[in-house]
Coordinates of C-alpha atoms in Angstrom, one line a residue:
M9 CA 13.2 43.3 10.1
E10 CA 14.5 41.0 7.4
P11 CA 11.8 39.9 4.9
L12 CA 10.3 36.2 5.4
K13 CA 12.4 33.9 3.2
T14 CA 10.1 31.5 1.0
T15 CA 10.9 28.5 -0.9
V16 CA 8.8 27.7 -4.1
V17 CA 8.0 24.0 -4.9
K18 CA 6.6 23.3 -8.4
E19 CA 4.4 20.0 -9.0
G20 CA 1.7 19.9 -11.4
K21 CA 0.0 23.0 -12.1
A22 CA 0.7 24.0 -8.3
A23 CA 3.2 26.3 -7.0
I24 CA 3.5 25.8 -3.1
L25 CA 5.1 28.4 -1.0
F26 CA 7.1 27.1 2.3
P27 CA 8.3 30.0 4.9
S28 CA 12.3 28.6 4.7
A29 CA 14.0 25.9 3.2
N30 CA 14.5 24.2 6.4
E31 CA 10.9 23.7 7.2
V32 CA 9.9 22.2 3.9
F33 CA 7.8 19.2 4.3
Y34 CA 7.4 18.2 0.6
N35 CA 8.3 14.5 -0.3
P36 CA 9.0 14.2 -4.1
V37 CA 8.5 10.3 -3.7
Q38 CA 4.7 11.0 -3.2
E39 CA 4.3 12.7 -6.6
F40 CA 2.9 9.4 -8.0
N41 CA 0.6 9.3 -5.4
R42 CA -0.9 12.8 -5.8
D43 CA -1.1 12.3 -9.6
L44 CA -3.0 8.9 -9.4
T45 CA -5.3 10.4 -6.9
C46 CA -6.0 13.2 -9.1
A47 CA -6.8 10.6 -12.2
V48 CA -8.9 8.6 -10.1
I49 CA -10.8 11.6 -8.6
T50 CA -11.2 13.1 -12.5
E51 CA -12.6 9.6 -13.5
F52 CA -15.0 9.3 -10.5
A53 CA -15.9 12.8 -10.8
R54 CA -16.9 12.0 -14.6
D55 CA -19.1 8.9 -13.9
L56 CA -20.8 10.6 -10.6
L57 CA -21.6 14.0 -12.3
A58 CA -22.8 12.3 -15.7
Q59 CA -25.7 11.1 -13.5
R60 CA -26.1 14.7 -12.3
G61 CA -26.3 16.0 -15.9
V62 CA -22.7 17.5 -15.7
K63 CA -19.7 16.6 -18.3
V64 CA -16.6 17.2 -17.0
V65 CA -13.8 18.7 -19.6
V66 CA -10.0 18.0 -19.0
P67 CA -7.6 20.1 -20.8
G68 CA -5.6 18.2 -23.4
E69 CA -7.7 15.4 -23.5
K70 CA -8.8 14.3 -27.0
E71 CA -11.5 11.6 -28.3
R72 CA -11.9 9.0 -25.4
V73 CA -10.6 5.6 -26.3
L74 CA -10.8 2.8 -24.0
V75 CA -7.3 1.1 -23.6
S76 CA -7.1 -2.5 -24.1
L77 CA -4.0 -4.6 -23.3
S78 CA -5.1 -7.5 -25.6
E79 CA -4.2 -7.1 -29.4
E80 CA -7.5 -7.4 -30.6
T81 CA -9.9 -4.6 -30.8
N82 CA -12.8 -4.5 -28.5
E83 CA -15.9 -3.4 -30.9
D84 CA -18.3 -3.0 -28.0
D85 CA -16.0 -0.8 -25.6
A86 CA -15.9 1.4 -28.9
Q87 CA -19.3 1.4 -29.5
T88 CA -20.1 2.2 -26.0
E89 CA -17.7 5.3 -25.9
E90 CA -19.6 6.6 -28.9
K91 CA -23.0 6.4 -27.5
N92 CA -21.7 7.8 -24.3
G93 CA -20.3 10.9 -26.2
A94 CA -23.6 11.2 -28.2
E95 CA -25.8 11.5 -25.1
S96 CA -23.1 13.9 -23.5
P97 CA -25.0 16.4 -21.2
A98 CA -25.3 20.0 -21.8
V99 CA -23.7 21.4 -18.6
T100 CA -19.7 21.3 -18.8
A101 CA -17.4 21.9 -15.9
T102 CA -13.7 22.9 -16.3
V103 CA -10.8 22.8 -14.1
G104 CA -10.4 25.8 -11.7
E105 CA -14.3 26.6 -12.0
K106 CA -16.8 26.1 -9.3
C107 CA -19.6 23.7 -10.2
E108 CA -22.6 23.9 -8.1
R109 CA -23.6 20.6 -8.8
G110 CA -19.8 19.2 -8.5
L111 CA -18.0 17.5 -5.7
R112 CA -17.2 18.2 -2.2
V113 CA -13.8 17.1 -1.2
L114 CA -11.9 16.9 2.0
E115 CA -8.4 16.6 2.5
G116 CA -8.3 15.8 6.5
L117 CA -4.6 16.0 6.8
A118 CA -3.2 18.6 4.4
A119 CA -0.1 20.0 5.7
S120 CA 1.1 22.5 3.1
G121 CA -2.0 22.1 1.1
L122 CA -0.3 20.9 -2.0
R123 CA -2.6 18.1 -2.8
S124 CA -5.7 20.3 -2.4
V125 CA -4.3 22.9 -4.6
R126 CA -3.7 20.1 -7.3
F127 CA -7.2 19.1 -6.8
A128 CA -8.6 22.9 -7.4
L129 CA -6.4 23.4 -10.4
E130 CA -6.5 19.8 -12.2
V131 CA -9.6 18.1 -11.3
P132 CA -12.6 19.4 -13.1
G133 CA -16.3 19.4 -11.6
L134 CA -15.3 20.6 -7.8
Q135 CA -18.0 22.6 -5.8
S136 CA -15.4 22.8 -2.6
V137 CA -12.1 21.7 -1.4
T138 CA -11.5 21.7 2.1
A139 CA -7.9 21.4 3.1
N140 CA -7.7 20.9 6.8
D141 CA -4.8 20.7 9.4
F142 CA -4.4 20.6 13.1
S143 CA -1.7 22.7 13.0
T144 CA -2.2 26.7 12.8
K145 CA 0.8 27.5 10.9
A146 CA 0.0 24.7 8.4
A147 CA -3.8 26.2 8.2
A148 CA -2.0 29.6 7.6
L149 CA 0.2 28.2 5.0
I150 CA -2.8 26.6 3.3
A151 CA -4.7 29.9 2.8
R152 CA -1.7 31.6 1.6
N153 CA -0.9 28.9 -1.1
A154 CA -4.6 29.0 -2.3
Q155 CA -4.3 32.7 -2.7
Y156 CA -1.0 32.1 -4.5
N157 CA -2.4 29.7 -6.9
G158 CA -5.6 31.8 -7.4
V159 CA -8.0 29.1 -6.3
S160 CA -9.4 30.8 -2.9
H161 CA -12.7 30.6 -4.5
L162 CA -12.6 26.8 -4.2
L163 CA -10.2 26.1 -1.5
E164 CA -11.0 26.7 2.0
A165 CA -8.5 26.4 4.9
S166 CA -9.4 24.6 8.1
C167 CA -7.9 24.4 11.2
R168 CA -9.4 21.4 13.0
D169 CA -8.8 18.0 14.4
A170 CA -9.7 15.9 11.5
S171 CA -12.1 13.3 13.3
M172 CA -13.9 15.9 15.0
L173 CA -14.5 17.7 11.8
M174 CA -15.5 14.4 10.1
Y175 CA -17.9 13.5 13.0
E176 CA -19.6 16.9 12.6
M177 CA -20.2 16.1 8.8
R178 CA -22.0 12.9 9.5
G179 CA -25.3 14.4 8.1
K180 CA -26.9 13.3 4.7
K181 CA -26.6 16.8 3.5
E182 CA -23.3 17.5 4.8
R183 CA -21.3 14.7 4.1
F184 CA -18.2 14.9 1.6
D185 CA -18.3 13.2 -2.0
V186 CA -14.6 12.4 -1.4
I187 CA -12.2 12.2 1.3
D188 CA -8.6 11.9 1.5
L189 CA -6.4 10.7 4.2
D190 CA -2.8 10.7 3.7
P191 CA -1.1 10.8 7.3
Y192 CA 2.3 10.0 8.3
G193 CA 2.1 6.6 9.6
S194 CA -1.1 4.9 10.5
P195 CA -4.8 6.0 9.3
A196 CA -6.4 4.0 12.1
S197 CA -7.6 6.6 14.1
F198 CA -9.4 8.3 11.4
L199 CA -11.0 5.5 9.8
D200 CA -14.2 5.3 12.0
A201 CA -15.2 9.0 11.1
A202 CA -14.3 8.8 7.3
V203 CA -16.7 5.9 6.7
Q204 CA -19.6 8.0 8.2
A205 CA -18.6 11.5 6.5
V206 CA -18.3 10.3 3.1
S207 CA -21.7 10.5 1.3
E208 CA -23.6 7.7 -0.4
G209 CA -21.4 6.3 -3.2
G210 CA -18.5 8.7 -2.3
L211 CA -15.0 8.1 -2.5
L212 CA -12.5 7.2 0.1
C213 CA -8.9 7.6 -0.4
V214 CA -6.5 6.3 2.3
T215 CA -2.5 5.9 2.4
C216 CA -1.0 3.7 4.9
T217 CA 2.9 4.2 5.6
D218 CA 3.1 2.2 8.3
M219 CA 4.3 -0.8 6.4
A220 CA 6.6 -2.2 9.1
V221 CA 3.5 -3.1 11.3
M222 CA 1.4 -4.3 8.3
A223 CA 3.9 -6.6 6.8
G224 CA 4.4 -8.6 9.8
N225 CA 7.0 -7.2 11.7
S226 CA 4.5 -6.3 14.7
G227 CA 1.2 -8.7 14.3
E228 CA 0.0 -7.7 17.7
T229 CA 0.0 -3.9 16.8
C230 CA -1.5 -4.6 13.5
Y231 CA -4.3 -6.4 15.3
S232 CA -4.8 -3.4 17.6
K233 CA -5.1 -0.9 14.8
Y234 CA -6.5 -2.7 12.0
G235 CA -8.2 -5.8 13.7
S236 CA -5.8 -8.2 11.7
V237 CA -2.7 -10.1 12.7
S238 CA -0.3 -9.5 10.0
I239 CA 2.4 -12.2 8.7
K240 CA 5.9 -11.9 7.6
A241 CA 5.6 -13.7 4.4
K242 CA 6.3 -13.1 0.6
Y243 CA 3.0 -11.9 0.3
C244 CA 3.2 -9.3 2.8
H245 CA 2.3 -6.2 0.6
E246 CA -0.6 -7.6 -1.0
M247 CA -1.8 -8.7 2.3
A248 CA -1.5 -5.2 3.6
L249 CA -3.9 -4.0 1.0
R250 CA -6.3 -6.7 2.1
I251 CA -5.8 -5.8 5.7
I252 CA -6.7 -2.1 5.3
L253 CA -9.7 -3.0 3.1
H254 CA -11.0 -5.6 5.7
S255 CA -10.3 -2.6 8.6
L256 CA -12.5 -0.4 6.3
D257 CA -15.3 -2.7 5.5
Q258 CA -15.5 -3.8 9.2
R259 CA -15.6 -0.2 10.4
A260 CA -18.4 0.6 7.8
G261 CA -20.4 -2.2 8.8
V262 CA -21.0 -0.9 12.3
Y263 CA -23.2 1.9 10.5
Q264 CA -24.9 -0.7 8.0
R265 CA -22.5 0.7 5.2
Y266 CA -20.1 -1.3 3.0
I267 CA -17.2 -0.7 0.5
Q268 CA -16.5 -1.4 -3.2
P269 CA -12.7 -1.2 -4.0
L270 CA -12.1 0.5 -7.2
L271 CA -8.3 0.6 -7.0
S272 CA -5.7 -0.7 -4.5
V273 CA -2.0 -0.6 -5.1
S274 CA 1.4 -0.9 -3.2
V275 CA 4.1 1.6 -4.3
D276 CA 7.5 2.1 -3.0
F277 CA 7.2 2.3 0.9
Y278 CA 3.4 2.8 1.3
I279 CA -0.1 1.3 0.0
R280 CA -3.0 3.4 -1.3
V281 CA -6.6 2.1 -1.8
F282 CA -9.6 4.0 -3.4
V283 CA -13.2 2.5 -2.4
R284 CA -16.5 3.8 -2.5
V285 CA -18.9 3.5 0.2
F286 CA -22.4 2.5 0.2
T287 CA -25.5 2.1 2.6
G288 CA -27.4 -1.3 2.6
Q289 CA -28.5 -3.5 5.5
A290 CA -29.0 -6.6 3.1
T291 CA -25.4 -6.1 1.7
V292 CA -23.7 -5.7 4.9
K293 CA -24.7 -9.3 5.7
N294 CA -22.4 -10.3 2.9
S295 CA -19.2 -9.0 4.8
A296 CA -18.5 -12.0 7.1
S297 CA -18.0 -14.0 3.6
K298 CA -15.7 -11.5 2.1
Q299 CA -12.9 -11.8 4.8
A300 CA -11.0 -14.7 5.2
L301 CA -8.2 -16.1 7.5
V302 CA -4.8 -17.0 6.2
Y303 CA -3.0 -20.4 7.3
N304 CA 0.7 -19.8 6.2
C305 CA 3.3 -22.7 6.4
V306 CA 6.3 -21.7 8.1
G307 CA 8.4 -24.3 6.4
C308 CA 7.5 -24.3 2.6
G309 CA 5.5 -21.0 2.4
S310 CA 2.1 -22.8 1.3
F311 CA -1.0 -20.8 2.1
H312 CA -4.6 -21.5 2.4
L313 CA -7.4 -19.3 2.9
Q314 CA -10.4 -20.1 5.2
R315 CA -13.5 -17.8 4.6
M316 CA -15.2 -16.5 7.8
G317 CA -18.6 -16.9 6.6
R318 CA -20.7 -18.6 4.0
R319 CA -23.4 -17.6 1.9
T320 CA -25.8 -19.5 -0.4
S321 CA -28.5 -18.7 -2.6
N322 CA -32.0 -20.3 -1.7
G323 CA -34.2 -18.9 -4.4
K324 CA -34.8 -15.4 -3.7
H325 CA -33.2 -15.3 -0.4
M326 CA -29.7 -15.8 0.7
K327 CA -28.6 -18.3 3.4
Y328 CA -25.9 -17.3 5.9
S329 CA -24.2 -19.8 7.7
P330 CA -20.5 -20.4 9.6
A331 CA -17.8 -21.6 7.7
A332 CA -16.2 -25.1 7.9
G333 CA -12.8 -25.6 8.4
P334 CA -9.8 -25.5 8.8
P335 CA -8.6 -26.1 5.4
V336 CA -5.3 -27.6 6.7
G337 CA -4.1 -30.3 9.1
P338 CA -2.0 -30.0 12.4
E339 CA 1.1 -29.9 10.2
C340 CA 1.8 -29.2 6.4
E341 CA 1.0 -31.9 4.0
H342 CA 4.1 -30.9 1.9
C343 CA 6.9 -30.3 4.5
G344 CA 5.5 -31.4 8.0
Q345 CA 6.0 -27.8 9.4
R346 CA 3.4 -26.0 11.6
H347 CA 1.1 -23.2 10.1
Q348 CA 1.0 -19.6 11.1
L349 CA -2.6 -18.1 11.3
G350 CA -3.1 -14.4 10.1
G351 CA -6.0 -12.2 9.2
P352 CA -8.8 -11.8 8.6
I353 CA -8.3 -10.2 5.4
W354 CA -10.4 -8.8 2.6
A355 CA -10.8 -12.0 0.2
E356 CA -12.5 -10.3 -2.6
P357 CA -11.2 -8.3 -5.7
I358 CA -9.4 -5.4 -4.5
Y359 CA -9.9 -3.3 -7.5
D360 CA -13.0 -2.8 -10.2
L361 CA -11.6 -3.7 -13.8
A362 CA -14.0 -1.5 -15.6
F363 CA -13.1 1.5 -13.7
V364 CA -9.0 1.0 -13.8
Q365 CA -9.4 0.7 -17.5
K366 CA -11.1 4.2 -17.6
V367 CA -8.4 5.6 -15.6
L368 CA -5.6 3.8 -17.9
S369 CA -7.5 5.2 -21.0
A370 CA -7.5 8.8 -19.7
V371 CA -3.9 8.9 -18.5
S372 CA -2.2 7.0 -21.6
G373 CA -4.3 9.3 -24.0
N374 CA -3.2 12.4 -22.1
P375 CA 0.4 11.7 -21.2
S376 CA 1.5 15.4 -20.4
R377 CA -1.3 15.8 -17.6
F378 CA 1.1 14.0 -15.1
G379 CA 4.7 14.2 -14.5
T380 CA 4.6 10.3 -13.3
S381 CA 2.3 9.4 -16.4
K382 CA 4.5 6.5 -17.7
R383 CA 4.6 5.0 -14.4
I384 CA 0.9 5.1 -13.6
E385 CA 0.5 3.5 -17.1
G386 CA 2.6 0.7 -16.3
M387 CA 1.3 0.2 -13.0
L388 CA -2.4 -0.1 -14.0
S389 CA -1.7 -2.1 -17.1
M390 CA -0.3 -4.7 -14.5
V391 CA -3.3 -4.4 -12.2
T392 CA -5.6 -5.2 -15.2
E393 CA -3.6 -8.2 -16.1
E394 CA -3.9 -9.5 -12.5
L395 CA -6.1 -12.5 -11.4
E396 CA -8.8 -10.3 -9.6
D397 CA -10.3 -13.5 -7.9
V398 CA -7.1 -15.1 -6.7
P399 CA -5.9 -13.5 -3.2
L400 CA -2.0 -13.4 -2.5
Y401 CA 0.9 -14.6 -4.4
Y402 CA 3.9 -16.8 -4.5
T403 CA 7.2 -15.6 -5.4
M404 CA 9.9 -17.4 -7.6
D405 CA 12.9 -17.2 -5.2
S406 CA 10.9 -18.6 -2.1
L407 CA 10.0 -21.5 -4.0
S408 CA 13.4 -22.3 -5.2
S409 CA 15.2 -21.5 -2.3
T410 CA 12.9 -23.6 -0.3
I411 CA 14.0 -26.6 -1.9
H412 CA 17.6 -25.3 -2.6
C413 CA 17.6 -25.4 -6.3
S414 CA 18.3 -22.7 -9.2
T415 CA 15.4 -20.7 -9.9
P416 CA 13.2 -21.5 -13.1
P417 CA 12.9 -18.7 -15.6
L418 CA 9.6 -16.7 -14.9
L419 CA 8.1 -17.6 -18.6
Q420 CA 9.0 -21.0 -18.2
F421 CA 7.1 -21.5 -14.8
K422 CA 4.1 -19.6 -16.0
S423 CA 3.9 -21.8 -18.9
A424 CA 4.2 -25.1 -17.0
L425 CA 1.2 -24.0 -14.7
L426 CA -0.8 -23.0 -18.1
H427 CA 0.0 -26.0 -19.7
A428 CA -1.4 -27.9 -16.3
G429 CA -4.6 -26.1 -16.9
H430 CA -4.4 -23.5 -14.4
R431 CA -4.6 -19.6 -14.7
V432 CA -1.7 -17.5 -13.6
S433 CA -0.5 -13.8 -13.6
L434 CA 1.9 -11.7 -12.2
S435 CA 1.6 -8.8 -9.5
H436 CA 2.0 -5.3 -9.5
A437 CA 3.0 -5.7 -5.6
C438 CA 5.9 -7.7 -6.3
K439 CA 8.6 -8.1 -9.4
N440 CA 9.0 -11.9 -9.2
A441 CA 5.7 -12.6 -8.2
I442 CA 3.3 -15.4 -9.3
K443 CA -0.6 -15.2 -8.9
T444 CA -2.0 -18.5 -9.8
D445 CA -5.5 -20.6 -8.8
A446 CA -3.2 -23.7 -9.0
P447 CA -3.3 -25.7 -5.4
P448 CA 0.1 -25.8 -3.4
A449 CA 0.5 -29.6 -4.4
A450 CA 0.6 -28.7 -8.4
I451 CA 3.0 -25.6 -7.8
W452 CA 5.4 -28.1 -5.8
D453 CA 5.0 -30.9 -8.3
I454 CA 6.1 -28.5 -10.9
M455 CA 9.1 -27.5 -8.7
R456 CA 9.9 -31.3 -8.3
C457 CA 10.1 -31.6 -12.1
W458 CA 12.2 -28.7 -12.4
E459 CA 14.5 -29.9 -9.9
K460 CA 14.6 -33.3 -11.7
A461 CA 16.1 -31.4 -14.8
N462 CA 18.4 -29.2 -12.4
P463 CA 19.0 -31.6 -9.6
V464 CA 20.4 -30.6 -6.0
K465 CA 22.7 -32.7 -3.9
R466 CA 20.2 -34.4 -1.8
E467 CA 22.9 -36.0 0.4
K468 CA 23.6 -32.6 2.1
L469 CA 19.6 -31.8 3.0
S470 CA 18.6 -32.6 6.7
E471 CA 16.1 -35.3 6.8
T472 CA 13.8 -33.0 8.7
S473 CA 14.2 -30.0 6.3
P474 CA 11.1 -28.8 4.2
A475 CA 13.4 -29.5 1.0
F476 CA 14.2 -33.0 2.1
K477 CA 10.4 -33.9 2.5
I478 CA 8.9 -32.2 -0.5
L479 CA 11.6 -33.9 -2.9
S480 CA 11.1 -37.1 -1.2
T481 CA 7.7 -37.3 -3.1
E482 CA 7.5 -38.2 -6.7
P483 CA 5.5 -35.7 -8.8
S484 CA 2.0 -36.5 -9.8
L485 CA 2.3 -34.7 -13.2
E486 CA 4.9 -34.3 -15.9
A487 CA 5.6 -30.5 -16.2
C488 CA 6.0 -28.7 -19.6
F489 CA 8.4 -26.0 -19.7
T490 CA 7.8 -24.9 -23.2
V491 CA 7.3 -21.1 -23.2
R492 CA 3.6 -20.4 -24.3
E493 CA 2.8 -17.0 -26.0
D494 CA 0.1 -16.1 -23.5
A495 CA 2.9 -16.5 -20.7
N496 CA 4.2 -13.1 -21.4
P497 CA 2.0 -10.4 -20.5
Q498 CA 1.3 -7.3 -22.9
S499 CA 2.6 -4.9 -20.3
R500 CA 6.0 -6.9 -20.3
K501 CA 6.0 -7.1 -24.1
R502 CA 5.5 -3.4 -24.5
H503 CA 8.2 -2.6 -22.0
L504 CA 5.9 -0.4 -19.9
T505 CA 7.4 1.1 -16.5
R506 CA 6.3 -1.4 -14.1
F507 CA 8.9 -1.4 -11.3
Q508 CA 10.9 1.8 -11.7
E509 CA 14.5 1.8 -10.0
N510 CA 14.5 4.6 -7.4
P511 CA 15.9 7.6 -9.2
Q512 CA 18.0 9.0 -6.3
A513 CA 19.7 8.2 -3.0
F514 CA 17.4 7.7 0.1
W515 CA 14.4 7.5 -1.9
G516 CA 11.8 6.8 0.8
P517 CA 10.0 8.3 3.6
K518 CA 11.1 11.7 4.9
A519 CA 11.2 13.2 8.6
R520 CA 8.1 13.5 10.4
A521 CA 6.6 16.9 10.6
K522 CA 7.0 18.9 14.0
A523 CA 4.0 19.8 16.1
G524 CA 4.8 23.4 15.7
G525 CA 5.5 23.2 12.0
G526 CA 8.2 22.5 9.7
I527 CA 10.0 19.0 10.1
A528 CA 12.2 17.3 12.6
T529 CA 16.0 17.3 12.5
N530 CA 17.8 16.1 9.1
L531 CA 16.7 12.4 9.0
Q532 CA 20.2 11.5 6.9
D533 CA 22.1 13.3 9.4
K534 CA 20.5 11.1 11.9
R535 CA 20.7 7.8 9.9
K536 CA 24.6 8.6 9.2
K537 CA 25.4 8.9 13.1
C538 CA 23.7 5.9 14.1
Q539 CA 24.8 3.7 11.2
N540 CA 26.7 0.6 12.0
K541 CA 27.3 2.3 15.6
R542 CA 27.5 -1.3 17.0
K543 CA 29.6 -2.9 14.1
N544 CA 32.5 -0.4 13.8
Q545 CA 35.3 -0.6 16.6
I546 CA 36.4 2.3 18.2
T547 CA 40.0 2.8 18.3
D548 CA 40.0 6.2 19.9
S549 CA 39.5 5.8 23.5
S550 CA 37.7 9.5 24.1
E551 CA 35.0 8.5 21.7
V552 CA 34.3 5.0 23.7
K553 CA 31.6 6.8 26.1
N554 CA 29.5 8.6 23.2
F555 CA 27.2 5.6 22.5
H556 CA 25.9 4.1 26.0
C557 CA 24.6 0.6 25.8
K558 CA 20.9 0.6 25.6
K559 CA 20.9 -1.8 28.4
F560 CA 22.5 0.3 30.8
R561 CA 22.2 3.9 32.2
Q562 CA 24.6 6.3 33.8
V563 CA 24.0 7.5 37.4
S564 CA 25.9 9.8 39.7
S565 CA 27.5 8.5 42.7
P566 CA 26.9 9.8 46.3
R567 CA 30.6 10.2 47.0
G568 CA 31.4 11.5 43.4
S569 CA 34.4 9.2 43.7
C570 CA 33.2 6.8 40.9
R571 CA 31.0 6.3 37.9
L572 CA 28.0 4.1 37.8
Y573 CA 26.6 2.3 35.2
Q574 CA 23.1 0.4 36.3
N575 CA 20.9 -1.9 34.8
R576 CA 18.1 -4.1 36.4
F577 CA 20.3 -6.5 37.9
T578 CA 23.8 -5.4 38.2
W579 CA 26.0 -2.3 39.4
F580 CA 29.1 -2.0 37.5
N581 CA 31.7 0.3 39.6
F582 CA 34.5 2.1 37.3
Q583 CA 37.1 3.5 39.3
K584 CA 38.4 6.9 37.9
K585 CA 41.8 5.9 38.7
S586 CA 41.5 2.7 36.8
E587 CA 39.0 4.0 34.2
A588 CA 41.5 3.5 31.4
E589 CA 41.8 -0.2 31.7
Y590 CA 38.0 -0.5 31.0
E591 CA 38.0 1.6 27.9
G592 CA 36.9 -0.1 24.9
V593 CA 35.6 -3.0 27.0
P594 CA 32.2 -4.2 25.6
C595 CA 28.9 -4.2 28.0

């Protein structure tokens, strides 16, 4: 009997064994995801365990210095760090060692267990790590990898349905401090159990890779999964983040719980959110005022948000009432087109600035800890520069294409908004995005001023087009496009890795894992086989029938003398004796 062949994949401090090369379900794209998760859980453990009298120690970490993107030194933060260091607890927790007062971690969909093994090897202050997968082969592989990496004392393999496992651990003394969900596709079916199984103030980490649904290609499917209608708009990636946060808050509210987002990022082909879950009946009442509907103009792309609820302070009490709306008329005031209605979405900040700065400080101070440290630093730097109280964004290309003019330089457009007295920032979710508190009217006034300096041929514009109606109105302000110093953010000045190029071809999601273990047929072979199968004309008649039209199905004739192709309405009879005459005829 031949010995079992193994393939070793190394990432971080972990070395994972796989049965054979063709059964490796490892996606190198997600290394950034796993690195970022380790960094976030480490800082979460540092804050939480400090309350329990435990100090975490990270290998290679020197004196903590809070990273500030501003050029001025923040003395208050430095004094706070020194004070925290002077009052450090006596008990210490290091990586790879079991901490009795540490965190209990659950990875609900572990596959090979790579993420859980990395937790055990790289995150200090852990009491236990449960790596669960529904596949028996995957569970056996997890146990094998735990033993191979020497973390069997921390990591426990589990072969259960993830939802049932979390439902059984809903008791206050049985809940997990950290729950990580990284499914292939949508996590919607696991969210209800997850918001119950996470401890008070615990951390919930969720990945969504069904971006086609969340980015507006199928709004009705998005509503059935997340309770929100997605819109195909330029801000779709940030809207996807706010949709999953809305879904989490809505499901938590059923059990008198609410969420506090720590970090939300849109990366490559997926989104990732880190939220804390708390219990509080009074705070849950604020949930309606944290959600908003989105009115999006189909002509010019202007959008308005309508809060679902309203709360006002009445002395020591809070008064809740329905929101008044809508914020728009039957037609767009700028271009006269109709509006699309999307949402509801999470309309509050999608990250905690203080926490993000702690993670950024730890990563930049210990760059050798992760393989993607440069990208993490660039991504988190952009997050800290965003306007946290301004949902969604515009893009420079969409604004200029609406009125058919040349695209203004990014810094000049930002400077024009700053000169007009508005706040403005970039967004980590899109390279040419503009987040601003300026109303759409001010944005289009600036674009009108830009068009006057760079005129378009108005005689070629249709009178019913958005461009004609927008440019027919005179601007109410005189835009100044002189570049200001504060228009260029520090992350851009320092040339940080913000939007990295794909390091290799086909840099994206891999094939889905098979039910019995391993992965499906090579995804690239399938893509090559089906690529341009409708565009390229087939000259060889022997290959014509290799690709049947999707609207027709081949059936057998009772007499066997002819070949029949049937659809819902018509029968086509191709006689064998004259089949050559029909070869190459399109359906």
